[in-house]
Amino acid sequence: MAQRFHHEALLRARLELELTQEELAASVGVDVRTYRRYESGEVNEGGFSVRQPARRKLLERLSAELGIAAADLVVEADPTPAPALHAPAPRLFSPEHVHTLQRAPHFVGREDILEELWAWASAPEKGKGPGVVALVGVGGAGKTAIAERLVTRIGDTPRRGGLFVWSFYDDERTEAFLAHAVRYFAGAELQAGERLEALLLALGSGAPHLVVLDGLETVQAAGGASRAHGELEDPLLRRLLVALARGLGAARALVTSRFLLGDLAPWGDAGARTVKLGPLSPIDAERLLRSWGADGDGEALARVVHASGGHALSLAVAGSYAGAFLGGDLRPLDPLDLAEAARDDPLARRLARVLSAYAAALPDAERDLLARLSVLSAGADEDALLALASASPRVAGALAGASAEGVRRALARLERLGLVFRAGGEPPRWSSHPFVRDHFRSLLPVSPSAVQAAMTAPPEGTLIFAPRQKPRDRGRLDAVEEVIRALLDAGQPTEAYRVYSQTLGGFSHLGLVLGEMSRGARILRLFGETTDPAAPAASLALGFRLALLYERGLYAGALGDLAFARRSYEAHNTLVEGTPEVTHLVTGLRTLAYTERLAGALSAARAHVSQSLVMAESAGLGTHIARGIALFSSIAHDLGDIDAARAGFSRLAAMGDARFARRGLWEAEHWLALGQREEAVEMTEANVAACERLGWAGHAAQGQVLLGLAVVEEDPAEAERRLHAARAWVVVSGEVEMAARVHELTARIALSRGAFFEAAREALAGEQLAEACGLGLFRTRLFALGLEIAHARGDEAAMGRAKDVQRQVLGEDAWGCADVLHWAGLCHSSVGEAELGKRYLEAALVLRERIGHPGREATREEVCRR
């Protein structure tokens, strides 16, 4: 019976796995042209035979990669031709303008940059052009205007690649951005812990997506004791932009910011390009003045152009002011109004005096409307402004008692003058340039919180510090967050902190229960630096400041920002040193040690936990002694000091410690690594049950992963069940340590079932996550797992990563190093580098024997074989 290649099954399998033809071709070791002949069915022309060795090998690889039996790929030929199966039509995306970018009425002097961006956005073939382009310049340089012109030029026609526009000026909540973006690109409503990974997967699908992020400086650090200038404050946003800079299919991002993106510096112009907006040329500056109605002789124009320094917004406001109030005559303008500079942002601050003149020239109602509109970064709609008009005269100012028609007339005039713009939404909102907002907000005779209260609805119910039920829904959380902002604006940091810690429940509720890690981190940022006397945090009581620093570290660690977590714990420990708060210092040192361990800095981790343990023993803090011993023993195990690890865990047993939660998990990991699975499983099953009873979902999830790893080779189905239970916590919390553990277990389950492509994909995803978040301990171990999978599948290209061992920072983790050396040795040997392979295997054997690795006999056999 004649045979044919079942190309329909190949197509279905690839689409189900969400792979591109290029990705699958690379994974099975053929060029994409050859692969397309198989998927299209072209290989069936003239009959299909599997007698060729190369073809048999390709079929074996396709079977292994896709999890399809070889018998399902080569089937009996039907004499009646089957109807052709075509891939579904690609999804078309209508552009999503979540926020409306401010349009410059007169676009002058940036045409060349716009053309470059148009060429970049119009030809997003994979590998061509940077993944991230940042427009960087002072406030008012025209960054948003360029971005707005680009998205307008792209238009609203549905396209194969999505266009998603978000303004952090309007909403700086990263979790809200991720929720909107995942809904748009992936068509899914997901919990907090799933969003970033789903977004990365959707953006990397191959479609030429474009993400436009305006006003990134609102989520970047301005520089201080804890963060470098320009550092992205939210780790999730940092991971997204780093992934795009590295290359995420054909997806790209255009961002605008006043600050350079230091987080993307390693990718330079290859993956991240910075376009610095300088001043307008004298010719363009004069064109802009005339566009706004300024007129007069060349000397007056030249004087204003020179005084402005070519700053676009300064010129626009000067031209608008002259056209509206001076009949176009620039001569009455005092050049000092434009030349005065402040300390932090000279070009932008040249606007200060001319805006003051503008405010004086505006009718009272328009001036007061603009000042009050400037309180809300996202703008306000007409109903909110009418609500403000009905407030007390002290709050509403000259707007008090204004009719709807009066408000509309004032808005229309301010729009013609270029001071406000329609910010979109339904009903439409009105907003203004951030710098204009900053200036007019300073004219308020009342606190911003009083104006906000008049224009926004109060939170549902009466706010109490310790409600019977903590808020859970997003709307209520948003409302309470705004209350915290208002209290801080009103100079009441203690009350604001009480709302955070008691109403929201602090990290224990907001983080551990709700998974609102980004929200919690953002709220605590509002309190500012604890070392800055002008910051709200400086006036808090010592206990509140300590809790603030400690919980900042908890949020940062959960989100994968280990560097900031370390700095937070170090600041916490410095603050508490020399005070009677011994327990706080014992806890802070131990948590710092835990963070250093995750980062792979094991010697530093051992030093910190040793100091914590000495202090706990001196003070007789029994529970802290047990926790310190357990962590010390786990770190000793990682370092390969097995005797010290055993002695520590034995001491816990002699103390009668219950050895549950992390204490028991660390000990179980120790026994499992040494091959004593029954003891590890018995301990962990009891531990998981206890943690579940106490509601400690994170600890229970870690135990589930441990149980899955213990049984994965004999019972993949049981390991899958354990994986499902652990993944539920990651979905809620997004905790990166657990996400890395879940990637490892998922990869090992796939490896045990022979699904090599899935295994390799999960191991690499976990490794990349660990690298992005600084999880050095997991990066080394997942790198080793990737080599193991590459060797198992016989993938020469993937085994070539063994060469990275020369550049790989193996660190102090004895177990991770031993596995990397073993699998690197086998990979080098498999690709014909026998001598190098043997050297690696010999090094692995020395290390595996020293730590009692259960795979040491397998390594010895490989060494003897060579």
Short mmCIF file of N, CA, C and O in Angstrom, two decimals, residues 611-652:
data_model
loop_
_atom_site.label_atom_id
_atom_site.label_comp_id
_atom_site.label_asym_id
_atom_site.label_seq_id
_atom_site.Cartn_x
_atom_site.Cartn_y
_atom_site.Cartn_z
N GLN A 611 25.33 35.28 61.73
CA GLN A 611 25.20 36.41 62.64
C GLN A 611 23.81 36.43 63.28
O GLN A 611 23.66 36.68 64.48
N SER A 612 22.78 36.16 62.46
CA SER A 612 21.42 36.13 62.98
C SER A 612 21.27 35.04 64.03
O SER A 612 20.63 35.24 65.08
N LEU A 613 21.87 33.89 63.79
CA LEU A 613 21.76 32.75 64.71
C LEU A 613 22.46 33.05 66.03
O LEU A 613 21.93 32.73 67.12
N VAL A 614 23.62 33.66 65.97
CA VAL A 614 24.34 34.01 67.20
C VAL A 614 23.50 34.96 68.05
O VAL A 614 23.38 34.81 69.28
N MET A 615 22.89 35.96 67.41
CA MET A 615 22.07 36.92 68.15
C MET A 615 20.84 36.25 68.74
O MET A 615 20.44 36.54 69.88
N ALA A 616 20.22 35.35 67.98
CA ALA A 616 19.03 34.66 68.48
C ALA A 616 19.37 33.79 69.68
O ALA A 616 18.61 33.73 70.67
N GLU A 617 20.51 33.13 69.61
CA GLU A 617 20.91 32.27 70.72
C GLU A 617 21.24 33.11 71.96
O GLU A 617 20.91 32.73 73.09
N SER A 618 21.89 34.26 71.76
CA SER A 618 22.23 35.14 72.89
C SER A 618 20.97 35.66 73.58
O SER A 618 20.94 35.83 74.80
N ALA A 619 19.93 35.92 72.78
CA ALA A 619 18.69 36.45 73.35
C ALA A 619 17.70 35.36 73.75
O ALA A 619 16.63 35.67 74.28
N GLY A 620 18.05 34.10 73.49
CA GLY A 620 17.16 33.00 73.85
C GLY A 620 15.87 32.97 73.05
O GLY A 620 14.81 32.59 73.57
N LEU A 621 15.93 33.35 71.76
CA LEU A 621 14.74 33.38 70.91
C LEU A 621 14.57 32.03 70.24
O LEU A 621 15.08 31.77 69.14
N GLY A 622 13.85 31.11 70.91
CA GLY A 622 13.77 29.73 70.48
C GLY A 622 13.33 29.52 69.04
O GLY A 622 13.98 28.79 68.28
N THR A 623 12.22 30.13 68.64
CA THR A 623 11.73 29.95 67.28
C THR A 623 12.73 30.46 66.26
O THR A 623 12.97 29.83 65.22
N HIS A 624 13.34 31.59 66.54
CA HIS A 624 14.32 32.16 65.61
C HIS A 624 15.59 31.31 65.55
O HIS A 624 16.25 31.25 64.51
N ILE A 625 15.93 30.64 66.67
CA ILE A 625 17.07 29.73 66.64
C ILE A 625 16.81 28.60 65.67
O ILE A 625 17.66 28.25 64.83
N ALA A 626 15.62 28.01 65.74
CA ALA A 626 15.28 26.90 64.85
C ALA A 626 15.28 27.34 63.39
O ALA A 626 15.81 26.65 62.51
N ARG A 627 14.72 28.50 63.12
CA ARG A 627 14.69 28.99 61.74
C ARG A 627 16.10 29.27 61.23
O ARG A 627 16.42 28.97 60.06
N GLY A 628 16.94 29.83 62.08
CA GLY A 628 18.32 30.10 61.69
C GLY A 628 19.10 28.84 61.41
O GLY A 628 19.86 28.76 60.44
N ILE A 629 18.95 27.82 62.25
CA ILE A 629 19.65 26.55 62.05
C ILE A 629 19.22 25.93 60.72
O ILE A 629 20.06 25.41 59.95
N ALA A 630 17.93 25.94 60.45
CA ALA A 630 17.43 25.32 59.21
C ALA A 630 18.00 26.01 57.98
O ALA A 630 18.45 25.35 57.04
N LEU A 631 18.00 27.35 57.98
CA LEU A 631 18.52 28.06 56.81
C LEU A 631 20.03 27.87 56.70
O LEU A 631 20.55 27.66 55.60
N PHE A 632 20.74 27.92 57.83
CA PHE A 632 22.19 27.69 57.80
C PHE A 632 22.49 26.31 57.21
O PHE A 632 23.40 26.15 56.38
N SER A 633 21.73 25.31 57.59
CA SER A 633 21.96 23.94 57.11
C SER A 633 21.69 23.83 55.62
O SER A 633 22.41 23.15 54.89
N SER A 634 20.65 24.52 55.16
CA SER A 634 20.33 24.49 53.73
C SER A 634 21.44 25.15 52.91
O SER A 634 21.83 24.65 51.85
N ILE A 635 21.96 26.27 53.41
CA ILE A 635 23.04 26.96 52.70
C ILE A 635 24.30 26.11 52.70
O ILE A 635 25.02 26.03 51.69
N ALA A 636 24.59 25.45 53.84
CA ALA A 636 25.74 24.55 53.90
C ALA A 636 25.59 23.43 52.87
O ALA A 636 26.56 23.05 52.21
N HIS A 637 24.39 22.91 52.74
CA HIS A 637 24.13 21.88 51.72
C HIS A 637 24.45 22.41 50.32
O HIS A 637 25.12 21.74 49.53
N ASP A 638 23.97 23.61 50.01
CA ASP A 638 24.22 24.20 48.68
C ASP A 638 25.72 24.35 48.43
O ASP A 638 26.20 24.14 47.31
N LEU A 639 26.45 24.74 49.46
CA LEU A 639 27.89 24.94 49.33
C LEU A 639 28.67 23.62 49.22
O LEU A 639 29.87 23.63 48.95
N GLY A 640 27.98 22.53 49.45
CA GLY A 640 28.64 21.23 49.40
C GLY A 640 29.22 20.79 50.72
O GLY A 640 29.94 19.78 50.78
N ASP A 641 28.94 21.50 51.80
CA ASP A 641 29.39 21.11 53.13
C ASP A 641 28.32 20.20 53.74
O ASP A 641 27.53 20.61 54.60
N ILE A 642 28.32 18.96 53.30
CA ILE A 642 27.26 18.04 53.67
C ILE A 642 27.29 17.69 55.15
O ILE A 642 26.24 17.52 55.78
N ASP A 643 28.50 17.60 55.72
CA ASP A 643 28.59 17.28 57.15
C ASP A 643 27.93 18.37 57.99
O ASP A 643 27.20 18.09 58.95
N ALA A 644 28.19 19.63 57.65
CA ALA A 644 27.57 20.73 58.40
C ALA A 644 26.06 20.73 58.22
O ALA A 644 25.31 21.01 59.17
N ALA A 645 25.59 20.42 57.02
CA ALA A 645 24.15 20.37 56.77
C ALA A 645 23.50 19.27 57.61
O ALA A 645 22.46 19.49 58.27
N ARG A 646 24.10 18.09 57.63
CA ARG A 646 23.54 16.98 58.41
C ARG A 646 23.54 17.31 59.89
O ARG A 646 22.57 17.03 60.61
N ALA A 647 24.64 17.92 60.36
CA ALA A 647 24.72 18.25 61.77
C ALA A 647 23.63 19.25 62.15
O ALA A 647 23.00 19.13 63.21
N GLY A 648 23.38 20.22 61.29
CA GLY A 648 22.36 21.21 61.59
C GLY A 648 20.97 20.61 61.64
O GLY A 648 20.20 20.86 62.57
N PHE A 649 20.63 19.79 60.65
CA PHE A 649 19.30 19.18 60.63
C PHE A 649 19.14 18.20 61.79
O PHE A 649 18.04 18.06 62.36
N SER A 650 20.22 17.52 62.18
CA SER A 650 20.15 16.63 63.34
C SER A 650 19.91 17.42 64.62
O SER A 650 19.18 16.98 65.52
N ARG A 651 20.51 18.59 64.70
CA ARG A 651 20.31 19.44 65.88
C ARG A 651 18.85 19.86 65.99
O ARG A 651 18.29 19.90 67.10
N LEU A 652 18.22 20.16 64.86
CA LEU A 652 16.80 20.52 64.89
C LEU A 652 15.97 19.36 65.43
O LEU A 652 15.05 19.56 66.23
#
